[in-house]
Short mmCIF file of C-alpha atoms in Angstrom, two decimals:
data_model
loop_
_atom_site.label_atom_id
_atom_site.label_comp_id
_atom_site.label_asym_id
_atom_site.label_seq_id
_atom_site.Cartn_x
_atom_site.Cartn_y
_atom_site.Cartn_z
CA UNK A 1 4.99 -28.32 -23.22
CA UNK A 2 7.94 -26.68 -24.80
CA UNK A 3 9.76 -25.56 -21.51
CA UNK A 4 12.74 -23.22 -21.76
CA UNK A 5 14.88 -23.23 -18.43
CA UNK A 6 17.44 -20.61 -17.93
CA UNK A 7 19.86 -22.00 -15.35
CA UNK A 8 19.67 -25.75 -15.74
CA UNK A 9 23.21 -26.04 -14.33
CA UNK A 10 22.24 -25.05 -11.08
CA UNK A 11 21.19 -27.01 -7.70
CA UNK A 12 17.76 -25.46 -8.13
CA UNK A 13 18.03 -25.77 -12.01
CA UNK A 14 18.53 -29.82 -11.61
CA UNK A 15 15.69 -29.95 -9.25
CA UNK A 16 13.58 -28.59 -12.10
CA UNK A 17 14.87 -30.86 -14.74
CA UNK A 18 14.14 -34.04 -12.48
CA UNK A 19 10.68 -32.62 -12.15
CA UNK A 20 9.76 -31.52 -15.61
CA UNK A 21 11.96 -33.54 -18.08
CA UNK A 22 10.08 -36.82 -17.99
CA UNK A 23 6.70 -34.77 -19.04
CA UNK A 24 7.70 -32.08 -21.23
CA UNK A 25 10.34 -31.02 -23.87
CA UNK A 26 12.60 -29.30 -21.71
CA UNK A 27 15.27 -26.87 -23.22
CA UNK A 28 18.22 -26.18 -20.81
CA UNK A 29 20.34 -23.31 -21.03
CA UNK A 30 22.66 -21.50 -18.87
CA UNK A 31 25.71 -19.49 -18.63
CA UNK A 32 28.08 -22.82 -18.63
CA UNK A 33 26.08 -24.62 -21.37
CA UNK A 34 27.82 -24.69 -24.73
CA UNK A 35 26.71 -24.17 -28.04
CA UNK A 36 23.56 -21.91 -29.09
CA UNK A 37 21.83 -22.41 -25.65
CA UNK A 38 24.39 -20.25 -23.90
CA UNK A 39 22.87 -17.49 -22.30
CA UNK A 40 24.02 -14.94 -19.75
CA UNK A 41 21.28 -13.11 -17.84
CA UNK A 42 23.53 -10.10 -17.54
CA UNK A 43 23.40 -9.66 -21.19
CA UNK A 44 19.92 -8.85 -22.42
CA UNK A 45 20.72 -9.36 -25.89
CA UNK A 46 21.80 -12.86 -25.15
CA UNK A 47 18.33 -13.88 -23.47
CA UNK A 48 16.37 -12.24 -26.45
CA UNK A 49 18.28 -14.39 -28.90
CA UNK A 50 17.65 -17.50 -27.19
CA UNK A 51 13.95 -16.88 -27.14
CA UNK A 52 14.07 -15.80 -30.59
CA UNK A 53 15.54 -19.26 -31.44
CA UNK A 54 13.08 -21.24 -29.69
CA UNK A 55 9.53 -19.73 -30.94
CA UNK A 56 6.49 -21.28 -29.41
CA UNK A 57 7.59 -21.78 -26.18
CA UNK A 58 4.66 -22.51 -23.75
CA UNK A 59 6.80 -21.60 -20.50
CA UNK A 60 10.06 -20.01 -19.70
CA UNK A 61 11.80 -20.86 -16.45
CA UNK A 62 14.40 -18.81 -14.87
CA UNK A 63 16.76 -20.37 -11.95
CA UNK A 64 19.68 -18.36 -12.87
CA UNK A 65 21.96 -16.52 -11.16
CA UNK A 66 23.43 -16.25 -7.79
CA UNK A 67 22.68 -12.90 -5.75
CA UNK A 68 25.70 -10.59 -4.68
CA UNK A 69 26.77 -10.91 -1.12
CA UNK A 70 28.91 -8.50 0.54
CA UNK A 71 29.22 -6.86 4.06
CA UNK A 72 27.26 -3.67 4.35
CA UNK A 73 30.41 -1.87 5.80
CA UNK A 74 32.21 -2.35 2.52
CA UNK A 75 28.94 -1.59 0.62
CA UNK A 76 29.32 1.17 -2.25
CA UNK A 77 26.59 2.51 -4.80
CA UNK A 78 28.47 1.07 -7.48
CA UNK A 79 28.57 -2.74 -5.99
CA UNK A 80 24.57 -2.32 -5.06
CA UNK A 81 24.16 -1.28 -8.92
CA UNK A 82 26.53 -4.47 -10.26
CA UNK A 83 24.56 -6.45 -7.60
CA UNK A 84 21.17 -5.85 -9.23
CA UNK A 85 22.35 -6.78 -12.63
CA UNK A 86 22.16 -10.26 -13.06
CA UNK A 87 19.18 -12.03 -10.69
CA UNK A 88 17.30 -8.85 -10.64
CA UNK A 89 17.65 -6.83 -14.17
CA UNK A 90 18.18 -9.98 -15.96
CA UNK A 91 15.16 -11.87 -14.96
CA UNK A 92 13.44 -8.61 -15.63
CA UNK A 93 14.55 -8.93 -18.97
CA UNK A 94 13.63 -12.24 -19.32
CA UNK A 95 10.10 -11.59 -18.37
CA UNK A 96 10.04 -8.52 -21.21
CA UNK A 97 11.54 -10.70 -23.75
CA UNK A 98 8.92 -13.70 -22.97
CA UNK A 99 6.20 -10.99 -23.10
CA UNK A 100 7.34 -10.44 -26.66
CA UNK A 101 8.06 -14.05 -27.79
CA UNK A 102 6.43 -16.49 -25.46
CA UNK A 103 3.20 -18.51 -27.20
CA UNK A 104 0.13 -17.28 -26.17
CA UNK A 105 -1.30 -18.41 -22.67
CA UNK A 106 2.45 -19.30 -21.65
CA UNK A 107 3.84 -18.80 -18.69
CA UNK A 108 7.02 -17.16 -16.94
CA UNK A 109 8.55 -18.41 -13.64
CA UNK A 110 11.09 -16.44 -11.83
CA UNK A 111 13.37 -17.18 -8.72
CA UNK A 112 13.78 -15.27 -5.71
CA UNK A 113 14.57 -16.85 -2.37
CA UNK A 114 14.51 -16.77 1.36
CA UNK A 115 16.84 -13.78 1.98
CA UNK A 116 14.64 -10.68 2.43
CA UNK A 117 12.34 -12.62 4.88
CA UNK A 118 15.02 -14.22 6.56
CA UNK A 119 18.41 -12.27 6.90
CA UNK A 120 21.80 -13.86 7.06
CA UNK A 121 25.05 -11.84 7.40
CA UNK A 122 26.35 -10.10 3.86
CA UNK A 123 22.67 -10.44 2.79
CA UNK A 124 21.43 -6.80 2.27
CA UNK A 125 21.50 -6.72 -1.60
CA UNK A 126 20.32 -10.16 -2.12
CA UNK A 127 17.36 -9.35 0.30
CA UNK A 128 17.00 -6.28 -1.69
CA UNK A 129 16.80 -8.29 -5.34
CA UNK A 130 14.47 -10.88 -3.69
CA UNK A 131 12.17 -8.37 -2.76
CA UNK A 132 12.09 -6.54 -6.06
CA UNK A 133 11.38 -9.60 -7.98
CA UNK A 134 8.45 -10.44 -5.53
CA UNK A 135 7.09 -7.11 -6.12
CA UNK A 136 7.54 -7.08 -9.61
CA UNK A 137 6.06 -10.29 -10.48
CA UNK A 138 3.06 -9.52 -8.40
CA UNK A 139 2.27 -6.09 -10.17
CA UNK A 140 3.26 -7.01 -13.58
CA UNK A 141 1.39 -10.16 -13.74
CA UNK A 142 -1.73 -8.07 -13.69
CA UNK A 143 -0.72 -6.25 -16.88
CA UNK A 144 0.44 -9.27 -18.93
CA UNK A 145 -1.20 -9.86 -22.23
CA UNK A 146 -2.19 -12.60 -24.30
CA UNK A 147 -3.07 -14.79 -21.52
CA UNK A 148 0.51 -15.00 -20.20
CA UNK A 149 0.87 -15.67 -16.80
CA UNK A 150 3.88 -14.95 -14.37
CA UNK A 151 4.70 -16.24 -11.05
CA UNK A 152 7.98 -16.52 -8.75
CA UNK A 153 9.22 -19.41 -6.57
CA UNK A 154 10.94 -18.44 -3.52
CA UNK A 155 13.12 -21.66 -2.85
CA UNK A 156 14.83 -22.15 0.71
CA UNK A 157 17.96 -23.78 1.03
CA UNK A 158 17.77 -27.07 -0.82
CA UNK A 159 19.44 -30.24 0.68
CA UNK A 160 21.91 -30.04 -2.59
CA UNK A 161 23.09 -27.03 -1.77
CA UNK A 162 24.32 -27.35 1.91
CA UNK A 163 27.66 -28.79 0.83
CA UNK A 164 28.26 -25.54 -0.84
CA UNK A 165 26.70 -22.80 1.01
CA UNK A 166 25.32 -24.23 4.18
CA UNK A 167 27.96 -22.72 6.41
CA UNK A 168 25.76 -19.24 5.46
CA UNK A 169 22.60 -20.73 6.48
CA UNK A 170 23.21 -22.40 10.08
CA UNK A 171 20.00 -23.40 11.63
CA UNK A 172 17.80 -23.39 8.21
CA UNK A 173 16.06 -26.25 7.63
CA UNK A 174 17.38 -27.71 4.36
CA UNK A 175 14.76 -28.48 1.59
CA UNK A 176 14.31 -31.67 -0.37
CA UNK A 177 15.14 -30.67 -4.14
CA UNK A 178 11.65 -32.61 -5.32
CA UNK A 179 9.90 -30.14 -3.22
CA UNK A 180 10.98 -27.51 -4.97
CA UNK A 181 10.90 -28.80 -8.32
CA UNK A 182 7.17 -29.37 -7.68
CA UNK A 183 6.84 -25.78 -6.93
CA UNK A 184 7.90 -24.78 -10.47
CA UNK A 185 5.69 -27.52 -12.09
CA UNK A 186 2.87 -26.03 -10.12
CA UNK A 187 3.56 -22.56 -11.86
CA UNK A 188 4.19 -23.99 -15.06
CA UNK A 189 1.20 -26.71 -15.36
CA UNK A 190 -1.25 -24.65 -13.15
CA UNK A 191 -3.82 -21.89 -14.06
CA UNK A 192 -2.35 -19.01 -11.10
CA UNK A 193 -0.59 -15.76 -11.83
CA UNK A 194 1.07 -13.37 -9.70
CA UNK A 195 1.89 -15.79 -7.09
CA UNK A 196 4.99 -16.25 -4.83
CA UNK A 197 5.42 -19.96 -4.41
CA UNK A 198 7.49 -20.00 -1.19
CA UNK A 199 9.08 -23.44 -0.53
CA UNK A 200 10.19 -23.89 3.27
CA UNK B 1 17.32 15.61 18.50
CA UNK B 2 18.89 16.95 14.97
CA UNK B 3 16.81 15.17 12.27
CA UNK B 4 17.65 15.64 8.56
CA UNK B 5 14.48 15.01 6.36
CA UNK B 6 15.16 14.34 2.42
CA UNK B 7 11.93 15.02 0.63
CA UNK B 8 10.62 17.87 3.01
CA UNK B 9 8.45 19.39 0.13
CA UNK B 10 6.32 16.24 -0.93
CA UNK B 11 3.01 15.07 0.50
CA UNK B 12 4.79 12.39 3.03
CA UNK B 13 7.26 15.14 3.80
CA UNK B 14 4.70 17.64 5.02
CA UNK B 15 3.00 15.17 7.03
CA UNK B 16 6.68 14.46 8.57
CA UNK B 17 7.32 18.26 9.11
CA UNK B 18 3.83 18.44 11.09
CA UNK B 19 4.46 15.74 13.22
CA UNK B 20 8.28 16.63 14.16
CA UNK B 21 9.10 20.22 14.10
CA UNK B 22 7.95 21.01 17.22
CA UNK B 23 10.04 18.32 19.19
CA UNK B 24 12.95 18.38 16.92
CA UNK B 25 15.66 20.39 15.12
CA UNK B 26 14.51 19.55 11.57
CA UNK B 27 16.71 20.11 8.77
CA UNK B 28 14.51 20.04 5.65
CA UNK B 29 16.21 19.11 2.22
CA UNK B 30 14.60 18.34 -1.11
CA UNK B 31 15.35 18.42 -4.73
CA UNK B 32 13.15 21.83 -4.76
CA UNK B 33 14.91 23.50 -1.76
CA UNK B 34 17.19 26.13 -2.86
CA UNK B 35 20.50 26.87 -1.09
CA UNK B 36 22.99 24.42 0.47
CA UNK B 37 20.30 21.97 1.42
CA UNK B 38 19.32 21.33 -2.05
CA UNK B 39 19.85 17.23 -2.64
CA UNK B 40 18.95 15.25 -5.42
CA UNK B 41 18.30 11.56 -4.57
CA UNK B 42 19.73 10.41 -8.29
CA UNK B 43 23.05 12.29 -7.46
CA UNK B 44 24.99 10.28 -4.69
CA UNK B 45 27.31 12.72 -4.15
CA UNK B 46 24.66 15.64 -3.44
CA UNK B 47 23.64 13.28 -0.55
CA UNK B 48 27.10 12.61 0.73
CA UNK B 49 27.51 16.41 0.61
CA UNK B 50 24.34 17.14 2.38
CA UNK B 51 25.16 15.12 5.30
CA UNK B 52 28.92 16.16 5.78
CA UNK B 53 27.47 19.72 6.27
CA UNK B 54 25.30 18.49 8.85
CA UNK B 55 27.54 16.35 11.21
CA UNK B 56 26.12 15.35 14.57
CA UNK B 57 22.79 14.01 13.16
CA UNK B 58 20.83 12.16 15.00
CA UNK B 59 18.27 11.07 12.32
CA UNK B 60 18.11 11.01 8.69
CA UNK B 61 14.68 10.54 7.00
CA UNK B 62 14.11 9.93 3.45
CA UNK B 63 10.83 10.55 1.98
CA UNK B 64 11.67 11.81 -1.30
CA UNK B 65 11.14 10.79 -4.92
CA UNK B 66 8.05 9.31 -6.76
CA UNK B 67 8.61 6.22 -8.17
CA UNK B 68 8.55 5.56 -12.03
CA UNK B 69 5.04 4.58 -13.70
CA UNK B 70 4.64 3.01 -16.94
CA UNK B 71 2.61 0.44 -18.84
CA UNK B 72 4.47 -3.14 -19.01
CA UNK B 73 4.01 -3.43 -22.72
CA UNK B 74 6.09 -0.34 -23.20
CA UNK B 75 8.44 -1.53 -20.58
CA UNK B 76 12.25 -1.93 -21.72
CA UNK B 77 15.38 -3.06 -19.71
CA UNK B 78 16.50 0.87 -20.12
CA UNK B 79 13.53 2.34 -18.44
CA UNK B 80 13.78 -0.24 -15.60
CA UNK B 81 17.41 0.81 -14.87
CA UNK B 82 16.33 4.33 -14.59
CA UNK B 83 13.41 3.49 -12.67
CA UNK B 84 15.57 2.08 -9.89
CA UNK B 85 17.71 5.25 -9.69
CA UNK B 86 15.95 7.75 -7.43
CA UNK B 87 13.69 5.95 -5.18
CA UNK B 88 15.72 2.70 -4.76
CA UNK B 89 19.08 3.29 -5.28
CA UNK B 90 19.10 6.87 -4.05
CA UNK B 91 17.63 5.39 -0.48
CA UNK B 92 20.29 3.03 -0.50
CA UNK B 93 22.95 5.61 -0.97
CA UNK B 94 21.39 7.53 1.90
CA UNK B 95 21.69 4.75 3.88
CA UNK B 96 25.52 4.23 3.25
CA UNK B 97 26.11 7.90 3.81
CA UNK B 98 24.34 7.48 7.07
CA UNK B 99 26.23 4.51 8.06
CA UNK B 100 29.36 6.55 7.59
CA UNK B 101 28.13 10.14 8.87
CA UNK B 102 25.52 9.71 11.39
CA UNK B 103 25.89 10.42 15.12
CA UNK B 104 26.21 6.88 17.20
CA UNK B 105 22.88 5.37 17.90
CA UNK B 106 21.31 7.56 15.27
CA UNK B 107 18.34 6.40 13.15
CA UNK B 108 17.58 6.18 9.33
CA UNK B 109 14.08 6.02 8.45
CA UNK B 110 13.17 5.21 4.90
CA UNK B 111 10.13 5.28 2.67
CA UNK B 112 8.47 2.54 0.68
CA UNK B 113 4.82 2.35 -0.22
CA UNK B 114 1.72 0.26 -0.68
CA UNK B 115 2.43 -0.81 -4.30
CA UNK B 116 3.50 -4.16 -4.04
CA UNK B 117 1.71 -5.27 -1.62
CA UNK B 118 -1.55 -3.74 -3.85
CA UNK B 119 -1.19 -3.58 -7.55
CA UNK B 120 -2.26 -0.40 -9.94
CA UNK B 121 -1.91 -0.35 -13.72
CA UNK B 122 1.46 0.81 -14.44
CA UNK B 123 3.07 0.06 -11.25
CA UNK B 124 5.09 -2.83 -12.11
CA UNK B 125 8.41 -0.77 -11.66
CA UNK B 126 7.46 1.01 -8.28
CA UNK B 127 6.34 -2.37 -6.97
CA UNK B 128 9.80 -3.55 -7.28
CA UNK B 129 11.38 -0.62 -5.96
CA UNK B 130 9.12 -0.91 -2.66
CA UNK B 131 9.87 -4.87 -2.48
CA UNK B 132 13.65 -3.93 -2.84
CA UNK B 133 13.68 -1.35 -0.05
CA UNK B 134 11.76 -3.59 2.39
CA UNK B 135 14.03 -6.42 1.91
CA UNK B 136 17.27 -4.34 1.98
CA UNK B 137 16.00 -2.89 5.41
CA UNK B 138 15.21 -5.82 7.03
CA UNK B 139 18.42 -7.36 6.15
CA UNK B 140 20.69 -4.40 6.54
CA UNK B 141 19.29 -3.14 9.63
CA UNK B 142 20.92 -6.18 11.26
CA UNK B 143 24.19 -5.29 9.97
CA UNK B 144 24.39 -1.56 10.99
CA UNK B 145 27.33 -0.88 13.19
CA UNK B 146 27.74 2.01 16.29
CA UNK B 147 24.12 1.19 17.26
CA UNK B 148 22.40 2.78 14.07
CA UNK B 149 18.95 1.75 13.41
CA UNK B 150 17.41 1.44 9.86
CA UNK B 151 13.14 1.24 9.54
CA UNK B 152 11.15 2.01 6.62
CA UNK B 153 7.82 3.55 6.54
CA UNK B 154 5.21 2.26 3.92
CA UNK B 155 2.49 4.85 3.62
CA UNK B 156 -0.91 4.35 2.02
CA UNK B 157 -2.50 6.64 -0.25
CA UNK B 158 -2.35 10.38 1.95
CA UNK B 159 -5.76 12.23 2.28
CA UNK B 160 -3.33 15.15 1.11
CA UNK B 161 -2.22 13.22 -2.49
CA UNK B 162 -5.98 12.35 -3.40
CA UNK B 163 -6.52 15.53 -5.47
CA UNK B 164 -3.19 14.82 -7.51
CA UNK B 165 -3.03 11.11 -7.77
CA UNK B 166 -6.40 9.74 -6.47
CA UNK B 167 -7.55 8.51 -9.96
CA UNK B 168 -4.90 5.97 -10.02
CA UNK B 169 -6.18 4.57 -6.51
CA UNK B 170 -9.95 4.09 -6.80
CA UNK B 171 -11.19 2.24 -3.88
CA UNK B 172 -7.97 2.51 -1.59
CA UNK B 173 -8.97 4.14 1.73
CA UNK B 174 -7.20 7.79 2.10
CA UNK B 175 -4.90 7.93 5.35
CA UNK B 176 -4.94 11.05 7.44
CA UNK B 177 -1.55 12.43 7.02
CA UNK B 178 -0.72 12.70 10.78
CA UNK B 179 -0.90 8.78 11.04
CA UNK B 180 1.72 8.55 8.44
CA UNK B 181 3.78 11.85 10.33
CA UNK B 182 3.33 9.37 13.53
CA UNK B 183 4.75 6.36 11.84
CA UNK B 184 8.32 8.23 10.99
CA UNK B 185 8.14 9.61 14.58
CA UNK B 186 7.84 6.14 15.89
CA UNK B 187 11.03 5.16 13.69
CA UNK B 188 13.10 8.17 14.82
CA UNK B 189 12.03 8.23 18.59
CA UNK B 190 11.47 4.65 19.22
CA UNK B 191 14.03 1.45 19.59
CA UNK B 192 13.14 -0.56 17.01
CA UNK B 193 15.30 -1.72 14.13
CA UNK B 194 14.41 -3.39 10.80
CA UNK B 195 10.89 -2.65 10.75
CA UNK B 196 8.60 -2.20 8.17
CA UNK B 197 5.63 0.39 9.46
CA UNK B 198 2.73 0.01 6.73
CA UNK B 199 0.13 2.67 7.17
CA UNK B 200 -2.92 1.45 5.80
#
């Protein structure tokens, strides 16, 4: 399959590369990528441009964008609106681009996360974003045309992320990255749609 | 208690009025209300103004704002952003205003809905909104100061709404409004926080 991965350089993205790159033609894109595969989830035109460049894609995976973290007592309406941009609205923009540009019977796989189900300090905005993504996927999957499928993977704390962000997730079981990678394979290579694959 | 209800004129609002008005001093506000209790969830200043006007509130309930409905194949990034304004961002704005202005140990009760858990045609944006509200409430409740509580009621299709919107919810069991009203009473008069009260 031709698979486009947005967010290839992150911890989750690297787990997906490990799982899929040997079996598929995997195009890796991210904000940190140089050249024509650079993409920023906060800029919907860059998402459309990337998909137009790679016609005939069988699968789009979005694993990019850290959610916004911030204490509730300093939260403002403006910060909340900004916090929704990349991970929530960027992923919805990616679904809309895929709706128009993916090959028939292709699949879109988004990424939510454990916040919302589990709570950590400063995670209210991230929880809102994850809840929104999961609600959107369940409902939008049922309205996709051309046999397109839409799922979401909710990864827990990856073992490969503990050095960087483990301090915010004390007591959470770290997940082997390979397990997270397999959840994306299940979405891309399976037949299900409207599913939330939680890896805990 | 002094209870402020935003969205008093809707079907859910009327169920809340029936349940609470005999036991509490219930201030009714809405977009359709004339005079100083007029409030528009799409205008955060109007929310702050309303709460400043009624100092010493023990409870804020938000039951206003219908979500945005629209077919996925005509959805755009702009429509999604607009669709988040009232019911999602307006309710978060209301929580932030309550965080600053409610009496100590007061409660905030928001409103989500069954979309997201159940799907109907054209409901993808509404599902995103409901998922976001529930994720936010679970996480933000744990960060509220001054003993403030935060819950959300997820009403099903009310019997009193079937004439107006029942055609979109064929096969869903209509809920007696009194059951929905009691869920708000449980949030306002109980001691729980971070809860989702689903009325099905």
